[in-house]
Amino acid sequence: METNSFILKGNICYSKNKDELSVTENGYLVCVEGISKGVFLQLPEKYKGLPVKDHGNALILPGMTDLHVHAPQYTFRGMGMDLELLEWLETHTFPEESRYQELDYAEKAYGIFTDDLKRSATTRAVVFATIHGPATRLLMDKLEASGLKTYVGKVNMDRNCADYLREPSPEASLEATERWIAETMGQYRNTSPILTPRFVPTCSDALLAGLGDLRRKYGLPVQSHLSENLSEIGWVKELCPWSSCYGDAYARFGLFGGEAKTVMAHCVHSTEEEVELIRANGVYVAHCPQSNTNLSSGIAPIRKYLDKGIQVGLGTDVAGGADLSMFRCMADAVAVSKLRWRLADQELKALTTEEAFYLATVGGGSFFGKVGSFEEGYEFDALIADDSGVRCARTLTVEDRVKRYVYLAQEQGRLVSKYVAGRQVMGKM
Ligand SMILES: [Zn+2]
C-alpha cells in the first residue's frame, strides 16, 4: 500500500522523555505522509478524512532500533555461549563468516536473517556483514526489500585473524570497500552503507588510515567495537602503543565521532579518558547486555553514560546475544544494571524499565534522525502488539501491560503489524 497517511486507534504508549512514558488509552495516532502528527484522545477535525485502522485493545508502540547486530552470525546463535570473546571468535565466528564468500550460502542464510528481523520488533538496525562485498550487497538487497531501514557494513580486517578471512593487504581491503561503496551508496531507499572496521586488533594502522580517507571522501557513518573485554583492551594497547586509550586508536584516523556519525558497541570497560572522548565526539554507545553476559565481558556503566549526556541505544549483538528480540534486550539491560549496582558500584543506580524503553526507541532511533517517538514530526515507525495471550486474573493499566510486555513478549505476546516511516511492512494490510 503506497498511501501512507492514515490513523491507528488503540492504546498508545511512547517515551515522553527518558523517565516517563506517555500513555493514551483508546487514542488516535495520526500519520501523514510517513510522519507522525501526534497522539490525540479526540481526533482533530482536519484529520477526519483519513482512514482509521482500529486495533481495539492492542498496544501501539514505537518501532525499535537494534543498534548493533551481526547478520552472518545469525546461523550460530545460541551456540558456543560458554566461551569468552576471543575464543568464541576463533571457534565459531571466523569459520562461519568465511562461508559468505559463497553467494549460495549467503542467499540462504541472509534470507532467514532478514525474514526473522522483519517479523521482530525491530524497525531499524545497524548491521555488520562480512568482508565479502558481493554477499554484503546481497544482504542489502534483501534488507531493502524488507522495508526496514538499515545501515549495513562490509567488514574490514587485514590482520590477526585466520588466513581464510583476512583481506590480503590494506590496499586490497580499501579497494574492495570503495568498490562496494560505489555499488551501494545512494542505490537504495531504505538501506545505506556504513564503514565497518571490525575492531582495532584486526585492522592495521594503514587500513584504519585509509578508511578515515574514505570516510571523508564519501561522508559515511562508522560502526565498530570498543572496550568490550579486558584481554581485547590489553591487546589494543600492545598493537597501538601510541594510543592514549582504545577509542583514541580510532579517533587518530577520523573514525570516532565528530564529523563522522559513529556507533561503538559495548564500551564495557572504557576509561575516564575514553568516556570523555565518547562524550566530546558525540559517539553513540550500543549497549548489548545479553552479549556482554554470554561472553563474560562485564556490565557497561550505562547510568554513568546517561548522566553525562552520552547517546546510548541498545543492540542485540547477535550472535554474542542469542536472539533478535529488542524486548528481551530491554529486560536484560535492566537486569544487568541491577547486578552491577549490587555487585560492583552502588553509586550508579539501576536502569528503570522506562529508561530501557527509551533506549530501545528514541535512544537508538536518533542514530537515524527523528525516530523512536510518536511526537509530532517523528518518522512513523510503529508496532501493534497483541498481549491478550498473556493471561492475567487482574485488570491492568495500559502502562502495566506495556512494562509486562517487555518481559513477556516472547511468552504469549504477538506482533500484529509493523510500520516503518509510514509504510506497513508486516501484518494484514
Ligand atoms: Zn558485535
Short mmCIF file of C-alpha atoms and ligand atoms in Angstrom, two decimals:
data_model
loop_
_atom_site.label_atom_id
_atom_site.label_comp_id
_atom_site.label_asym_id
_atom_site.label_seq_id
_atom_site.Cartn_x
_atom_site.Cartn_y
_atom_site.Cartn_z
CA MET A 1 0.00 0.00 0.00
CA GLU A 2 1.69 3.24 -1.13
CA THR A 3 -0.59 5.73 0.56
CA ASN A 4 0.94 6.41 3.92
CA SER A 5 -1.49 8.81 5.50
CA PHE A 6 -3.80 7.09 7.98
CA ILE A 7 -4.77 6.80 11.62
CA LEU A 8 -4.19 3.97 14.08
CA LYS A 9 -6.58 3.61 17.01
CA GLY A 10 -5.72 1.74 20.19
CA ASN A 11 -3.72 2.01 23.41
CA ILE A 12 -0.77 4.19 22.51
CA CYS A 13 2.44 4.34 24.51
CA TYR A 14 5.79 6.03 23.85
CA SER A 15 8.60 7.73 25.77
CA LYS A 16 7.86 11.34 26.63
CA ASN A 17 11.41 11.53 27.90
CA LYS A 18 13.93 9.14 29.40
CA ASP A 19 11.98 8.80 32.66
CA GLU A 20 8.37 8.98 31.62
CA LEU A 21 6.00 7.10 29.34
CA SER A 22 3.14 8.84 27.59
CA VAL A 23 0.07 6.59 27.68
CA THR A 24 -3.19 7.26 25.84
CA GLU A 25 -5.96 4.71 26.19
CA ASN A 26 -8.15 4.32 23.18
CA GLY A 27 -6.40 7.14 21.37
CA TYR A 28 -5.70 8.14 17.80
CA LEU A 29 -2.19 8.12 16.33
CA VAL A 30 -2.05 10.15 13.13
CA CYS A 31 0.38 9.51 10.28
CA VAL A 32 0.58 11.94 7.35
CA GLU A 33 2.98 11.12 4.54
CA GLY A 34 5.06 8.88 6.78
CA ILE A 35 5.41 11.43 9.58
CA SER A 36 3.68 11.34 12.96
CA LYS A 37 1.27 14.18 13.65
CA GLY A 38 0.94 13.12 17.28
CA VAL A 39 -1.46 11.27 19.56
CA PHE A 40 -4.99 12.51 20.27
CA LEU A 41 -7.80 11.48 22.57
CA GLN A 42 -10.27 13.31 20.32
CA LEU A 43 -9.48 13.25 16.63
CA PRO A 44 -8.93 16.79 15.29
CA GLU A 45 -11.34 17.87 12.56
CA LYS A 46 -8.63 18.22 9.91
CA TYR A 47 -7.72 14.52 10.08
CA LYS A 48 -11.27 13.18 9.90
CA GLY A 49 -10.99 12.25 6.22
CA LEU A 50 -8.10 9.81 6.80
CA PRO A 51 -8.70 6.06 7.01
CA VAL A 52 -8.76 4.70 10.57
CA LYS A 53 -7.48 1.25 11.49
CA ASP A 54 -9.00 0.28 14.80
CA HIS A 55 -6.75 -2.06 16.77
CA GLY A 56 -9.17 -2.39 19.66
CA ASN A 57 -7.45 -3.24 22.91
CA ALA A 58 -3.98 -3.80 21.38
CA LEU A 59 -0.87 -1.84 22.36
CA ILE A 60 0.60 0.62 19.85
CA LEU A 61 4.31 1.20 20.47
CA PRO A 62 7.13 2.94 18.59
CA GLY A 63 9.37 0.76 16.40
CA MET A 64 12.66 -0.36 17.97
CA THR A 65 16.21 0.24 16.76
CA ASP A 66 18.79 -2.55 17.04
CA LEU A 67 21.98 -0.53 17.11
CA HIS A 68 24.33 -3.49 16.79
CA VAL A 69 23.71 -6.85 15.11
CA HIS A 70 25.83 -9.25 13.02
CA ALA A 71 23.74 -10.72 10.18
CA PRO A 72 26.15 -13.59 9.28
CA GLN A 73 26.23 -14.78 12.89
CA TYR A 74 22.50 -15.46 12.94
CA THR A 75 23.23 -19.03 11.78
CA PHE A 76 25.01 -19.99 15.01
CA ARG A 77 23.12 -18.00 17.61
CA GLY A 78 22.76 -19.89 20.84
CA MET A 79 25.94 -21.89 20.22
CA GLY A 80 29.28 -21.52 21.99
CA MET A 81 27.71 -19.41 24.68
CA ASP A 82 30.05 -20.86 27.28
CA LEU A 83 33.15 -19.24 25.75
CA GLU A 84 34.77 -15.83 26.17
CA LEU A 85 35.08 -13.30 23.37
CA LEU A 86 38.45 -14.07 21.76
CA GLU A 87 37.98 -17.85 21.97
CA TRP A 88 34.41 -17.53 20.65
CA LEU A 89 35.62 -15.51 17.66
CA GLU A 90 38.18 -18.19 16.74
CA THR A 91 35.90 -21.17 17.31
CA HIS A 92 32.58 -20.00 15.91
CA THR A 93 32.61 -16.58 14.34
CA PHE A 94 35.53 -16.57 11.92
CA PRO A 95 34.89 -20.05 10.42
CA GLU A 96 31.21 -19.21 9.91
CA GLU A 97 31.87 -15.77 8.41
CA SER A 98 34.24 -17.29 5.85
CA ARG A 99 31.27 -19.18 4.33
CA TYR A 100 29.83 -15.93 2.96
CA GLN A 101 32.27 -15.92 0.10
CA GLU A 102 29.77 -18.38 -1.42
CA LEU A 103 26.73 -16.49 -2.58
CA ASP A 104 24.51 -19.57 -2.45
CA TYR A 105 25.17 -19.88 1.24
CA ALA A 106 24.72 -16.14 1.79
CA GLU A 107 21.43 -16.25 -0.10
CA LYS A 108 20.06 -18.89 2.23
CA ALA A 109 21.47 -17.53 5.49
CA TYR A 110 20.70 -13.86 4.85
CA GLY A 111 17.21 -14.83 3.67
CA ILE A 112 16.49 -16.38 7.06
CA PHE A 113 18.03 -13.47 8.95
CA THR A 114 16.03 -10.89 7.02
CA ASP A 115 12.73 -12.78 7.35
CA ASP A 116 13.17 -13.10 11.09
CA LEU A 117 14.26 -9.48 11.53
CA LYS A 118 11.20 -8.39 9.59
CA ARG A 119 8.95 -10.35 11.94
CA SER A 120 10.67 -8.96 15.06
CA ALA A 121 10.01 -5.70 16.89
CA THR A 122 12.97 -4.09 15.10
CA THR A 123 12.15 -1.38 12.56
CA ARG A 124 15.71 -0.05 12.13
CA ALA A 125 19.06 -1.72 12.50
CA VAL A 126 22.78 -1.07 12.18
CA VAL A 127 24.20 -4.27 10.78
CA PHE A 128 27.59 -5.94 10.36
CA ALA A 129 28.02 -8.22 7.33
CA THR A 130 31.38 -9.89 6.48
CA ILE A 131 34.48 -8.91 4.47
CA HIS A 132 32.76 -10.10 1.27
CA GLY A 133 31.48 -7.29 -0.96
CA PRO A 134 29.12 -9.40 -3.13
CA ALA A 135 27.46 -11.11 -0.15
CA THR A 136 27.14 -7.77 1.64
CA ARG A 137 25.33 -6.37 -1.39
CA LEU A 138 23.06 -9.38 -1.41
CA LEU A 139 22.22 -8.72 2.26
CA MET A 140 21.50 -5.08 1.41
CA ASP A 141 19.16 -6.15 -1.43
CA LYS A 142 17.24 -8.35 0.97
CA LEU A 143 17.04 -5.74 3.74
CA GLU A 144 15.95 -3.13 1.20
CA ALA A 145 13.09 -5.37 0.10
CA SER A 146 12.04 -5.97 3.72
CA GLY A 147 11.10 -2.30 4.12
CA LEU A 148 13.17 -1.98 7.31
CA LYS A 149 15.58 0.95 7.47
CA THR A 150 19.16 -0.20 7.87
CA TYR A 151 22.81 0.71 7.74
CA VAL A 152 24.89 -2.24 6.58
CA GLY A 153 28.66 -2.60 6.70
CA LYS A 154 31.11 -4.64 4.69
CA VAL A 155 33.66 -5.61 7.34
CA ASN A 156 37.36 -4.71 7.10
CA MET A 157 40.07 -6.92 8.60
CA ASP A 158 43.67 -7.33 7.44
CA ARG A 159 45.49 -8.79 10.45
CA ASN A 160 45.19 -11.13 13.43
CA CYS A 161 42.61 -13.46 12.02
CA ALA A 162 42.68 -16.77 10.17
CA ASP A 163 44.09 -16.60 6.64
CA TYR A 164 40.77 -17.60 5.14
CA LEU A 165 39.12 -14.45 6.47
CA ARG A 166 41.99 -11.99 6.20
CA GLU A 167 41.97 -9.42 3.43
CA PRO A 168 45.41 -9.74 1.81
CA SER A 169 46.59 -6.15 2.40
CA PRO A 170 45.28 -2.74 3.48
CA GLU A 171 45.23 -1.71 -0.18
CA ALA A 172 43.15 -4.73 -1.19
CA SER A 173 40.72 -4.15 1.68
CA LEU A 174 40.32 -0.46 0.81
CA GLU A 175 39.89 -1.15 -2.87
CA ALA A 176 37.15 -3.73 -2.21
CA THR A 177 35.49 -1.33 0.19
CA GLU A 178 35.50 1.56 -2.25
CA ARG A 179 34.04 -0.69 -4.97
CA TRP A 180 31.30 -1.78 -2.58
CA ILE A 181 30.57 1.86 -1.66
CA ALA A 182 30.29 2.79 -5.35
CA GLU A 183 27.86 -0.07 -5.91
CA THR A 184 25.61 0.61 -2.92
CA MET A 185 25.73 4.26 -1.86
CA GLY A 186 22.54 6.07 -2.89
CA GLN A 187 21.26 2.92 -4.60
CA TYR A 188 18.54 2.05 -2.13
CA ARG A 189 15.61 3.73 -0.48
CA ASN A 190 15.92 2.02 2.91
CA THR A 191 19.49 0.78 3.11
CA SER A 192 22.83 2.62 3.21
CA PRO A 193 26.47 1.64 3.59
CA ILE A 194 28.35 2.25 6.85
CA LEU A 195 32.13 1.88 7.27
CA THR A 196 32.88 -1.14 9.42
CA PRO A 197 36.40 -1.81 10.67
CA ARG A 198 35.75 -4.98 12.71
CA PHE A 199 37.83 -3.74 15.64
CA VAL A 200 41.35 -2.42 16.16
CA PRO A 201 43.00 -5.85 16.70
CA THR A 202 42.04 -6.94 13.15
CA CYS A 203 42.76 -3.63 11.39
CA SER A 204 46.27 -2.33 10.70
CA ASP A 205 47.05 1.36 11.12
CA ALA A 206 47.33 1.66 7.34
CA LEU A 207 43.86 0.19 6.90
CA LEU A 208 42.31 2.47 9.54
CA ALA A 209 44.03 5.48 7.96
CA GLY A 210 42.64 4.52 4.55
CA LEU A 211 39.14 4.06 6.00
CA GLY A 212 39.45 7.54 7.50
CA ASP A 213 40.16 8.85 3.99
CA LEU A 214 37.13 7.00 2.57
CA ARG A 215 35.01 8.41 5.36
CA ARG A 216 35.97 11.96 4.48
CA LYS A 217 35.59 11.34 0.76
CA TYR A 218 32.09 9.82 0.96
CA GLY A 219 30.77 11.27 4.24
CA LEU A 220 29.79 7.82 5.53
CA PRO A 221 28.97 6.88 9.12
CA VAL A 222 31.12 4.41 11.08
CA GLN A 223 30.43 1.38 13.30
CA SER A 224 32.79 -0.79 15.28
CA HIS A 225 33.50 -2.37 18.66
CA LEU A 226 35.07 -0.67 21.68
CA SER A 227 36.37 -1.79 25.08
CA GLU A 228 34.30 -4.95 25.25
CA ASN A 229 36.71 -7.24 27.03
CA LEU A 230 39.82 -6.75 29.20
CA SER A 231 42.09 -9.03 27.11
CA GLU A 232 41.00 -7.19 23.97
CA ILE A 233 41.86 -3.81 25.55
CA GLY A 234 45.31 -5.10 26.58
CA TRP A 235 45.85 -6.34 23.04
CA VAL A 236 44.97 -2.92 21.57
CA LYS A 237 47.49 -1.31 23.92
CA GLU A 238 50.19 -3.66 22.54
CA LEU A 239 49.19 -3.12 18.92
CA CYS A 240 48.84 0.65 19.19
CA PRO A 241 51.36 1.73 21.86
CA TRP A 242 50.96 5.29 20.62
CA SER A 243 47.26 5.44 21.57
CA SER A 244 46.16 7.02 24.83
CA CYS A 245 43.09 4.75 25.01
CA TYR A 246 41.30 2.26 22.76
CA GLY A 247 38.96 4.96 21.44
CA ASP A 248 41.97 7.08 20.54
CA ALA A 249 43.12 4.29 18.20
CA TYR A 250 40.01 5.04 16.09
CA ALA A 251 39.98 8.80 16.73
CA ARG A 252 43.53 9.19 15.41
CA PHE A 253 42.20 8.18 11.98
CA GLY A 254 38.99 10.20 11.99
CA LEU A 255 36.81 7.20 12.79
CA PHE A 256 35.44 8.27 16.14
CA GLY A 257 32.57 10.73 16.01
CA GLY A 258 32.90 14.43 15.38
CA GLU A 259 32.14 14.78 11.67
CA ALA A 260 31.78 11.01 11.42
CA LYS A 261 28.47 9.77 12.81
CA THR A 262 29.75 6.80 14.80
CA VAL A 263 28.34 3.97 16.87
CA MET A 264 30.59 1.84 19.04
CA ALA A 265 29.30 -1.40 20.51
CA HIS A 266 29.84 -2.31 24.17
CA CYS A 267 32.04 0.30 25.97
CA VAL A 268 32.02 -2.02 28.98
CA HIS A 269 35.48 -1.10 30.30
CA SER A 270 36.04 2.41 28.92
CA THR A 271 38.48 4.52 30.95
CA GLU A 272 37.52 8.00 32.14
CA GLU A 273 39.56 9.44 29.29
CA GLU A 274 37.76 7.27 26.76
CA VAL A 275 34.35 8.15 28.19
CA GLU A 276 35.22 11.82 27.84
CA LEU A 277 36.28 11.26 24.23
CA ILE A 278 33.00 9.42 23.52
CA ARG A 279 31.04 12.31 25.02
CA ALA A 280 33.00 15.12 23.40
CA ASN A 281 32.84 13.49 19.95
CA GLY A 282 29.15 12.58 20.16
CA VAL A 283 29.86 8.88 19.64
CA TYR A 284 26.87 6.55 20.18
CA VAL A 285 27.20 3.66 22.59
CA ALA A 286 25.37 0.47 21.55
CA HIS A 287 24.71 -1.31 24.83
CA CYS A 288 24.47 -5.09 24.31
CA PRO A 289 23.63 -6.59 27.70
CA GLN A 290 22.89 -10.15 26.62
CA SER A 291 26.09 -10.44 24.62
CA ASN A 292 28.16 -8.91 27.42
CA THR A 293 26.74 -11.54 29.75
CA ASN A 294 27.13 -14.52 27.38
CA LEU A 295 30.75 -13.68 26.58
CA SER A 296 31.63 -12.82 30.21
CA SER A 297 32.63 -9.34 29.10
CA GLY A 298 31.15 -7.40 32.01
CA ILE A 299 28.45 -4.77 32.53
CA ALA A 300 28.68 -1.36 30.89
CA PRO A 301 28.03 1.61 33.23
CA ILE A 302 25.04 2.88 31.26
CA ARG A 303 23.80 5.05 34.13
CA LYS A 304 27.10 6.96 34.01
CA TYR A 305 26.79 7.43 30.24
CA LEU A 306 23.23 8.73 30.55
CA ASP A 307 24.22 11.12 33.34
CA LYS A 308 26.95 12.52 31.11
CA GLY A 309 24.54 13.02 28.24
CA ILE A 310 26.17 10.38 26.02
CA GLN A 311 23.94 8.98 23.25
CA VAL A 312 23.02 5.41 24.11
CA GLY A 313 20.92 2.79 22.32
CA LEU A 314 20.51 -0.97 22.66
CA GLY A 315 21.89 -3.77 20.50
CA THR A 316 21.19 -7.49 20.41
CA ASP A 317 24.71 -8.19 19.12
CA VAL A 318 23.54 -11.45 17.59
CA ALA A 319 25.24 -13.87 17.91
CA GLY A 320 27.01 -12.70 21.07
CA GLY A 321 23.37 -12.24 22.02
CA ALA A 322 21.29 -15.25 21.12
CA ASP A 323 18.11 -13.65 19.86
CA LEU A 324 16.77 -10.70 17.93
CA SER A 325 14.15 -9.55 20.42
CA MET A 326 14.51 -5.92 21.44
CA PHE A 327 12.06 -6.60 24.27
CA ARG A 328 14.43 -9.21 25.65
CA CYS A 329 17.23 -6.68 25.15
CA MET A 330 15.40 -4.11 27.29
CA ALA A 331 14.72 -6.63 30.05
CA ASP A 332 18.40 -7.66 30.01
CA ALA A 333 19.54 -4.02 30.20
CA VAL A 334 17.53 -3.54 33.38
CA ALA A 335 18.63 -6.87 34.85
CA VAL A 336 22.38 -6.43 34.33
CA SER A 337 22.25 -2.85 35.63
CA LYS A 338 20.81 -4.23 38.86
CA LEU A 339 23.59 -6.77 39.20
CA ARG A 340 26.15 -4.05 38.52
CA TRP A 341 24.59 -1.90 41.23
CA ARG A 342 24.50 -4.81 43.68
CA LEU A 343 27.93 -6.29 42.97
CA ALA A 344 30.15 -3.53 41.63
CA ASP A 345 29.12 0.05 42.21
CA GLN A 346 26.24 1.28 44.34
CA GLU A 347 26.80 4.85 43.22
CA LEU A 348 25.26 4.04 39.83
CA LYS A 349 21.66 3.14 40.33
CA ALA A 350 19.98 0.50 38.19
CA LEU A 351 18.11 1.37 35.00
CA THR A 352 14.33 1.58 35.10
CA THR A 353 12.01 -0.09 32.59
CA GLU A 354 11.09 3.41 31.35
CA GLU A 355 14.76 4.10 30.64
CA ALA A 356 15.27 0.79 28.84
CA PHE A 357 12.19 1.51 26.72
CA TYR A 358 13.58 4.94 25.88
CA LEU A 359 16.96 3.47 24.88
CA ALA A 360 15.33 0.90 22.56
CA THR A 361 13.16 3.52 20.86
CA VAL A 362 14.33 7.15 20.99
CA GLY A 363 17.89 6.45 22.16
CA GLY A 364 18.92 4.17 19.29
CA GLY A 365 16.38 5.67 16.89
CA SER A 366 18.09 9.04 16.96
CA PHE A 367 21.03 7.49 15.05
CA PHE A 368 18.57 7.52 12.13
CA GLY A 369 17.23 11.04 12.78
CA LYS A 370 13.82 11.87 14.28
CA VAL A 371 12.92 8.27 15.03
CA GLY A 372 11.54 6.34 18.00
CA SER A 373 8.73 8.59 19.24
CA PHE A 374 5.15 9.47 18.31
CA GLU A 375 5.68 13.19 18.99
CA GLU A 376 4.76 15.35 16.05
CA GLY A 377 7.45 15.42 13.38
CA TYR A 378 8.94 11.97 14.03
CA GLU A 379 9.13 9.37 11.28
CA PHE A 380 6.24 6.99 11.72
CA ASP A 381 7.67 3.68 12.96
CA ALA A 382 5.05 1.70 14.90
CA LEU A 383 4.33 -1.75 16.29
CA ILE A 384 0.92 -3.20 17.05
CA ALA A 385 1.34 -5.65 19.93
CA ASP A 386 -1.38 -8.06 21.00
CA ASP A 387 -0.85 -9.13 24.61
CA SER A 388 -4.20 -10.87 25.03
CA GLY A 389 -2.42 -14.23 25.14
CA VAL A 390 -0.55 -13.24 28.31
CA ARG A 391 -3.31 -14.18 30.69
CA CYS A 392 -3.96 -12.44 33.98
CA ALA A 393 -6.81 -12.53 36.51
CA ARG A 394 -6.35 -8.84 37.30
CA THR A 395 -7.34 -5.81 35.28
CA LEU A 396 -4.16 -4.00 34.35
CA THR A 397 -3.48 -0.42 33.29
CA VAL A 398 -2.03 0.14 29.83
CA GLU A 399 1.27 1.18 31.40
CA ASP A 400 1.43 -2.08 33.38
CA ARG A 401 0.65 -4.01 30.22
CA VAL A 402 3.47 -2.29 28.29
CA LYS A 403 6.02 -2.93 31.04
CA ARG A 404 4.86 -6.53 31.33
CA TYR A 405 5.14 -6.93 27.57
CA VAL A 406 8.84 -6.04 27.78
CA TYR A 407 9.33 -9.16 29.89
CA LEU A 408 6.65 -11.45 28.48
CA ALA A 409 6.59 -10.60 24.76
CA GLN A 410 8.15 -13.95 23.98
CA GLU A 411 5.71 -15.90 26.12
CA GLN A 412 2.31 -15.22 24.57
CA GLY A 413 2.75 -11.78 23.02
CA ARG A 414 2.21 -11.35 19.31
CA LEU A 415 3.15 -8.56 16.94
CA VAL A 416 0.13 -7.95 14.73
CA SER A 417 1.72 -5.46 12.39
CA LYS A 418 4.60 -3.09 11.93
CA TYR A 419 5.14 0.23 10.15
CA VAL A 420 8.38 1.85 9.06
CA ALA A 421 8.30 5.51 8.02
CA GLY A 422 4.56 5.15 7.49
CA ARG A 423 4.72 2.04 5.32
CA GLN A 424 3.29 -1.17 6.61
CA VAL A 425 5.94 -3.88 6.35
CA MET A 426 4.24 -6.68 8.29
CA GLY A 427 0.76 -7.95 9.15
CA LYS A 428 -2.61 -7.88 7.46
CA MET A 429 -2.86 -4.95 5.03
ZN ZN B 1 29.49 -7.12 17.69
#
